mmCIF file of C-alpha atoms in Angstrom:
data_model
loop_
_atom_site.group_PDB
_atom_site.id
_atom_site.type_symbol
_atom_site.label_atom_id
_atom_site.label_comp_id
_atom_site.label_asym_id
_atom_site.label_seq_id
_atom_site.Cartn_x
_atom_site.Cartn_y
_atom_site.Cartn_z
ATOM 1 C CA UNK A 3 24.560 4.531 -32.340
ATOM 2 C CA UNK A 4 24.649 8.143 -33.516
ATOM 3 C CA UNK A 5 24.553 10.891 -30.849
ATOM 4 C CA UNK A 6 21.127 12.039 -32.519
ATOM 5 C CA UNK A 7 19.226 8.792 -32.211
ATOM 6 C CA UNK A 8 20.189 8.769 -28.426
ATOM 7 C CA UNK A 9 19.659 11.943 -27.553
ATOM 8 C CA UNK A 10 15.972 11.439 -29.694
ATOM 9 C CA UNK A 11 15.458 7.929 -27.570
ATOM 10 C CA UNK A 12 16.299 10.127 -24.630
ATOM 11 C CA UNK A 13 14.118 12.958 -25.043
ATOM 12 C CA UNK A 14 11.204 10.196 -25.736
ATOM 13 C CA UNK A 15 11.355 8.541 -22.873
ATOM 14 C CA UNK A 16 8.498 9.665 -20.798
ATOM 15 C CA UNK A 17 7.997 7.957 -17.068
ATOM 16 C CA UNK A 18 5.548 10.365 -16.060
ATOM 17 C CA UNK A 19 5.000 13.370 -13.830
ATOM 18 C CA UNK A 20 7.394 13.598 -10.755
ATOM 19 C CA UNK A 21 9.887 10.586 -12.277
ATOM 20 C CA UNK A 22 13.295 11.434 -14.242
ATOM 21 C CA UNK A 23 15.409 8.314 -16.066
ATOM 22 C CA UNK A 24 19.258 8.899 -16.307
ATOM 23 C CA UNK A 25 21.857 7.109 -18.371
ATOM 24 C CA UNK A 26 24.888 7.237 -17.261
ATOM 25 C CA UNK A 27 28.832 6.189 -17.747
ATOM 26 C CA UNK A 28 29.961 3.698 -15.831
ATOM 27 C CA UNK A 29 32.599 3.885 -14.002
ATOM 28 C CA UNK A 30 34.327 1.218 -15.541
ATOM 29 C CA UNK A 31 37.805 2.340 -17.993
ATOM 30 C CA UNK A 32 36.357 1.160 -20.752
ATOM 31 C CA UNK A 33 34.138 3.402 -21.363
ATOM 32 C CA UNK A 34 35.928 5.712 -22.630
ATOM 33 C CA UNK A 35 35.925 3.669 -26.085
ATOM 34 C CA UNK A 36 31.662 5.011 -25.434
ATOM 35 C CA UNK A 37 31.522 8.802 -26.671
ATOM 36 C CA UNK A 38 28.246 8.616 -26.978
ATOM 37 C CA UNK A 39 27.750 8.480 -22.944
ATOM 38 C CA UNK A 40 29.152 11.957 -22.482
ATOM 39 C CA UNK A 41 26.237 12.089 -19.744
ATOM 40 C CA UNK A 42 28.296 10.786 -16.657
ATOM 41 C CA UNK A 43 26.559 11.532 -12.813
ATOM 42 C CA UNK A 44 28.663 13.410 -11.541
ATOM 43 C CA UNK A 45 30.794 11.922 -8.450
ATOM 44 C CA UNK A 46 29.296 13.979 -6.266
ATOM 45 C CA UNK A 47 25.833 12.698 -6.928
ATOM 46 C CA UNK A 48 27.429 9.039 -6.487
ATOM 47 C CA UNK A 49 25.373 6.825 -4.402
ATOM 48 C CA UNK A 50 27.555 4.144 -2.683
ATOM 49 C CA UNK A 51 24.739 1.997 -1.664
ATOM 50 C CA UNK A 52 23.316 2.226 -5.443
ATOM 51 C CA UNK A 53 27.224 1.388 -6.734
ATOM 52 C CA UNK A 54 27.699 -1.211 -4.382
ATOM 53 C CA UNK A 55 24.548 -2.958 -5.682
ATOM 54 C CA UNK A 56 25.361 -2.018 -8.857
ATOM 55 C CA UNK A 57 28.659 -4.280 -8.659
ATOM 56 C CA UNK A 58 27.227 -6.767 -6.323
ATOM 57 C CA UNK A 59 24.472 -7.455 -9.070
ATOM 58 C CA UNK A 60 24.161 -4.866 -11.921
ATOM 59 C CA UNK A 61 21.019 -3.549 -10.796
ATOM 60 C CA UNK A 62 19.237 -1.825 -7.401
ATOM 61 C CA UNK A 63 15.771 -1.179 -6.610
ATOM 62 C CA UNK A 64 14.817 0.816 -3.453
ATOM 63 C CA UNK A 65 14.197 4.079 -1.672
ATOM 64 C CA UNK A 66 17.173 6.799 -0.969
ATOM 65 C CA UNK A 67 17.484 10.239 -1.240
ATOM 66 C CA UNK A 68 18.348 12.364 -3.970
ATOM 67 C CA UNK A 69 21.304 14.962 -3.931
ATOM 68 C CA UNK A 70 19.733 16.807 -6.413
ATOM 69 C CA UNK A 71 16.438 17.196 -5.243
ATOM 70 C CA UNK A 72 17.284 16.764 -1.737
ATOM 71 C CA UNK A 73 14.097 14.575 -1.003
ATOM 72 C CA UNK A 74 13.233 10.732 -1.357
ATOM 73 C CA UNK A 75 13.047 8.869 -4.422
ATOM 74 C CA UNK A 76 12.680 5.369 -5.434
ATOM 75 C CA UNK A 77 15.144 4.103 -7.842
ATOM 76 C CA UNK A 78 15.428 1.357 -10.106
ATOM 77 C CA UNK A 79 19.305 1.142 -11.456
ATOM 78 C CA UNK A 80 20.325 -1.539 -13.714
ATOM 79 C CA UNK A 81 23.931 -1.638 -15.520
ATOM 80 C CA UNK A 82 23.570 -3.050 -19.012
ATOM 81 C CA UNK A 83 25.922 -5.856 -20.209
ATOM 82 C CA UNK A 84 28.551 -5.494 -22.515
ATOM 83 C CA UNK A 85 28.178 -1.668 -22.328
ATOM 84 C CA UNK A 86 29.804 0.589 -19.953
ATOM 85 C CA UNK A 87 26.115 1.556 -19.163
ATOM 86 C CA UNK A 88 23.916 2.038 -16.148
ATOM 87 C CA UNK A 89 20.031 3.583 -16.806
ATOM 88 C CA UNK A 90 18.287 4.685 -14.273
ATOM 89 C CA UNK A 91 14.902 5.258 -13.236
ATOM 90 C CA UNK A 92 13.214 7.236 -10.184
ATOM 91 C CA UNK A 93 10.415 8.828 -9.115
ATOM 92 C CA UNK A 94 10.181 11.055 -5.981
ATOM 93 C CA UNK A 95 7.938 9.814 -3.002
ATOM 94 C CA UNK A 96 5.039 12.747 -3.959
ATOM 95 C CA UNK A 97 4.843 11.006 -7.602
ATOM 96 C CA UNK A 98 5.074 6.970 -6.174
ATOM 97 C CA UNK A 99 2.549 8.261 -3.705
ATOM 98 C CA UNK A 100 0.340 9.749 -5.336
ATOM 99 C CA UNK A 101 -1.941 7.502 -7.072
ATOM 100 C CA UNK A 102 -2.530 5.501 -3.375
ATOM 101 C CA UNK A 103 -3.414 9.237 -1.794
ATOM 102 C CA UNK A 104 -5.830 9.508 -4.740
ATOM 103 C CA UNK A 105 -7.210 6.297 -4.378
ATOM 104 C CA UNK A 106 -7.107 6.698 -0.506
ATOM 105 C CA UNK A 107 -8.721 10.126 -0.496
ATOM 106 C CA UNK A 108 -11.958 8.344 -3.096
ATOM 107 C CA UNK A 109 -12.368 5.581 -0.524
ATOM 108 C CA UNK A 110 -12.306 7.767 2.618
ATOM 109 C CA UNK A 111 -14.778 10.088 0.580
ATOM 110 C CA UNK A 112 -17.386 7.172 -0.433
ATOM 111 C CA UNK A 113 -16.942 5.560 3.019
ATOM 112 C CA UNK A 114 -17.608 9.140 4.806
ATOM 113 C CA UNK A 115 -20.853 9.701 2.427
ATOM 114 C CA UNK A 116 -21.875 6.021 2.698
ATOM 115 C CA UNK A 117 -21.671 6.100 6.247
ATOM 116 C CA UNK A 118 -23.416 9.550 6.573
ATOM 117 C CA UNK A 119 -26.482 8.406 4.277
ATOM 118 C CA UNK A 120 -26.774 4.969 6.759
ATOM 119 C CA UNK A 121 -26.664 6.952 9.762
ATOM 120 C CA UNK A 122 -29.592 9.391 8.105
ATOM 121 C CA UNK A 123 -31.695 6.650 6.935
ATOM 122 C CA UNK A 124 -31.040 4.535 10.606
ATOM 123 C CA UNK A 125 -32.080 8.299 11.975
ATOM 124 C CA UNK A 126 -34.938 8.824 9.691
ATOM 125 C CA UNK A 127 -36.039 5.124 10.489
ATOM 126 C CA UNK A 128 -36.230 5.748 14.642
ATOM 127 C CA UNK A 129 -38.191 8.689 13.929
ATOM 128 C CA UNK A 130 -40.890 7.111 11.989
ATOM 129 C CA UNK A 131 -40.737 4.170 14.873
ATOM 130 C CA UNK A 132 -40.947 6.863 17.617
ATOM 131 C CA UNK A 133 -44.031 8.268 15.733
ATOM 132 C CA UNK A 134 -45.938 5.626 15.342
ATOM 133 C CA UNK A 135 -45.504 4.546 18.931
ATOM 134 C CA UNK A 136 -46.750 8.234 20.082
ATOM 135 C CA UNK A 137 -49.873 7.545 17.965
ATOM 136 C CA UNK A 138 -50.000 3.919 19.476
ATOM 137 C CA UNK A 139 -49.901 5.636 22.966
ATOM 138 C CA UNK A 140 -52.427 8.566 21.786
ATOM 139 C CA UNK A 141 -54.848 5.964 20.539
ATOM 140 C CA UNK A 142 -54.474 3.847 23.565
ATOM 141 C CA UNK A 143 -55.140 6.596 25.329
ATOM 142 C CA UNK A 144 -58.326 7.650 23.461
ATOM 143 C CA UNK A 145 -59.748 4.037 23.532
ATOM 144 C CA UNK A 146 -59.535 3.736 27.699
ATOM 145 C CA UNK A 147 -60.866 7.175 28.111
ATOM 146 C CA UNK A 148 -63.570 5.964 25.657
ATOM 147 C CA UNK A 149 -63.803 3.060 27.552
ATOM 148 C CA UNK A 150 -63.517 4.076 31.332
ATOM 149 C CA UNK A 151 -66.708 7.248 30.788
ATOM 150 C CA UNK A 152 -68.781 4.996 28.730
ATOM 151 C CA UNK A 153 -72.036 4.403 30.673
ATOM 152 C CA UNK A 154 -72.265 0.897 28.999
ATOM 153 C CA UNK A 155 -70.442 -1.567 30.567
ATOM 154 C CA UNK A 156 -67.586 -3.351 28.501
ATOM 155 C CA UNK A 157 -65.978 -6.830 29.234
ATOM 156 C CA UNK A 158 -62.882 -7.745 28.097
ATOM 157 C CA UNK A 159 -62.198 -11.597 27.953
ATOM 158 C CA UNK A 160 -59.216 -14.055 26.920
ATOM 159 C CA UNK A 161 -59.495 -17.317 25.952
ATOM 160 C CA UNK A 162 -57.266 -19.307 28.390
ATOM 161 C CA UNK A 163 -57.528 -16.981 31.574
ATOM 162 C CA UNK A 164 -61.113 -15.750 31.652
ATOM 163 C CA UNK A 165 -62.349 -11.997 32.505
ATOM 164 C CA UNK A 166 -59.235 -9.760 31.464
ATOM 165 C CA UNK A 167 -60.668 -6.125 31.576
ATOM 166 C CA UNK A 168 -64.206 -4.895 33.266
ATOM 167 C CA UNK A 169 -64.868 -1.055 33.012
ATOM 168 C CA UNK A 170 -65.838 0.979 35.224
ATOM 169 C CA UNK A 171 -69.331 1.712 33.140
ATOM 170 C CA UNK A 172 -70.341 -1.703 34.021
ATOM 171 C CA UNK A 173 -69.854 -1.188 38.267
ATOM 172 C CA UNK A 174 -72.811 1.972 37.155
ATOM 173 C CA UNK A 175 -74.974 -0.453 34.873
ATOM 174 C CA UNK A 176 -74.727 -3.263 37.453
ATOM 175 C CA UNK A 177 -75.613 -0.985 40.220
ATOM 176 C CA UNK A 178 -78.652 0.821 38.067
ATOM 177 C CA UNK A 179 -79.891 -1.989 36.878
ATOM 178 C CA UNK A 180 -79.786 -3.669 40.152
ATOM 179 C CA UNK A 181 -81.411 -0.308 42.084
ATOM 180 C CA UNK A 182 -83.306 0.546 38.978
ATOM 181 C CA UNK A 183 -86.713 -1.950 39.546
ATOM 182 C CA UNK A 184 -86.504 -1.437 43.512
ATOM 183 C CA UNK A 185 -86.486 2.971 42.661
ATOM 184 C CA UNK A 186 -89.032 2.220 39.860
ATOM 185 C CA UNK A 187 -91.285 0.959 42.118
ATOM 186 C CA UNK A 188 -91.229 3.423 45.585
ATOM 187 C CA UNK A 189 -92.193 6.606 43.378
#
């Protein structure tokens, strides 16, 4: 591979905002027959729990912190066979993150407004229950005045249990009515 078609592969790699990929010598002595890999991480940035899974079985995926950025990333590492080659891939915890925290933030924001239009149409529906039972009330209250100055007499029956409601108006028509002939007659 010429050092111009890697560094082009290289340059097109693209894993997004907030991620980085890496190839990188291995440690191995053979790869010094590799100039190509003149990109070796540095020993300072070595990881030991990334080269001891690296050994254990050429690859690691997890969480740790980069020395470079000083904050968490999650890296995938995987050593390539036959070459003296380990690519790796990470993205810091803001980038991983941040499609959930989008996605989080939309479903808070629909459940808040879903919520909010229930409680206002639960709110708007007592009202209109609370108003009609004031005009209930207001209309009861109109029909037993109505009732209790009428000077006829009105009798209020059920079915099963008889005489249910007798107004006062028919105590003054039973009492006029019974007077009435006796009066008629002394003038």
């Amino acid at each position: 591979m010429e050092i111009e078609n890697f560094d082009r592969l290289y340059r097109t790699i693209d894993v997004g905002e907030g991620a980085s990929s890496t190839f990188a010598r291995a440690m191995a002595p053979s790869s010094r027959g590799f100039p190509i890999l003149a990109r070796r991480v540095d020993a300072n940035f070595a990881n030991p729990e990334i080269s001891a899974a690296l050994e254990r079985e050429s690859r690691f995926t997890g969480w740790t912190t980069s020395p470079i950025l000083n904050e968490r990333v999650l890296v995938s590492t995987v050593a390539v066979r036959g070459f003296p080659l380990e690519v790796l891939v990470g993205a810091t915890e803001g980038a991983v993150l941040a499609p959930w925290h989008s996605e989080a933030s939309r479903i808070f924001l629909r459940t808040v407004l879903t919520s909010a239009a229930m409680l206002a149409l639960i709110a708007l529906a007592a009202w209109g229950l609370a108003r009609r039972e004031r005009a209930l009330q207001r209309k009861q209250r109109q029909f037993r005045a109505m009732i209790e100055h009428s000077s006829d007499g009105v009798i209020l029956t059920r079915p099963e249990t008889g005489l249910f409601y007798a107004s006062p108006g028919l105590e003054t028509h039973a009492r006029l009515h019974h007077r009435g002939p006796a009066r008629t007659r002394a003038l």
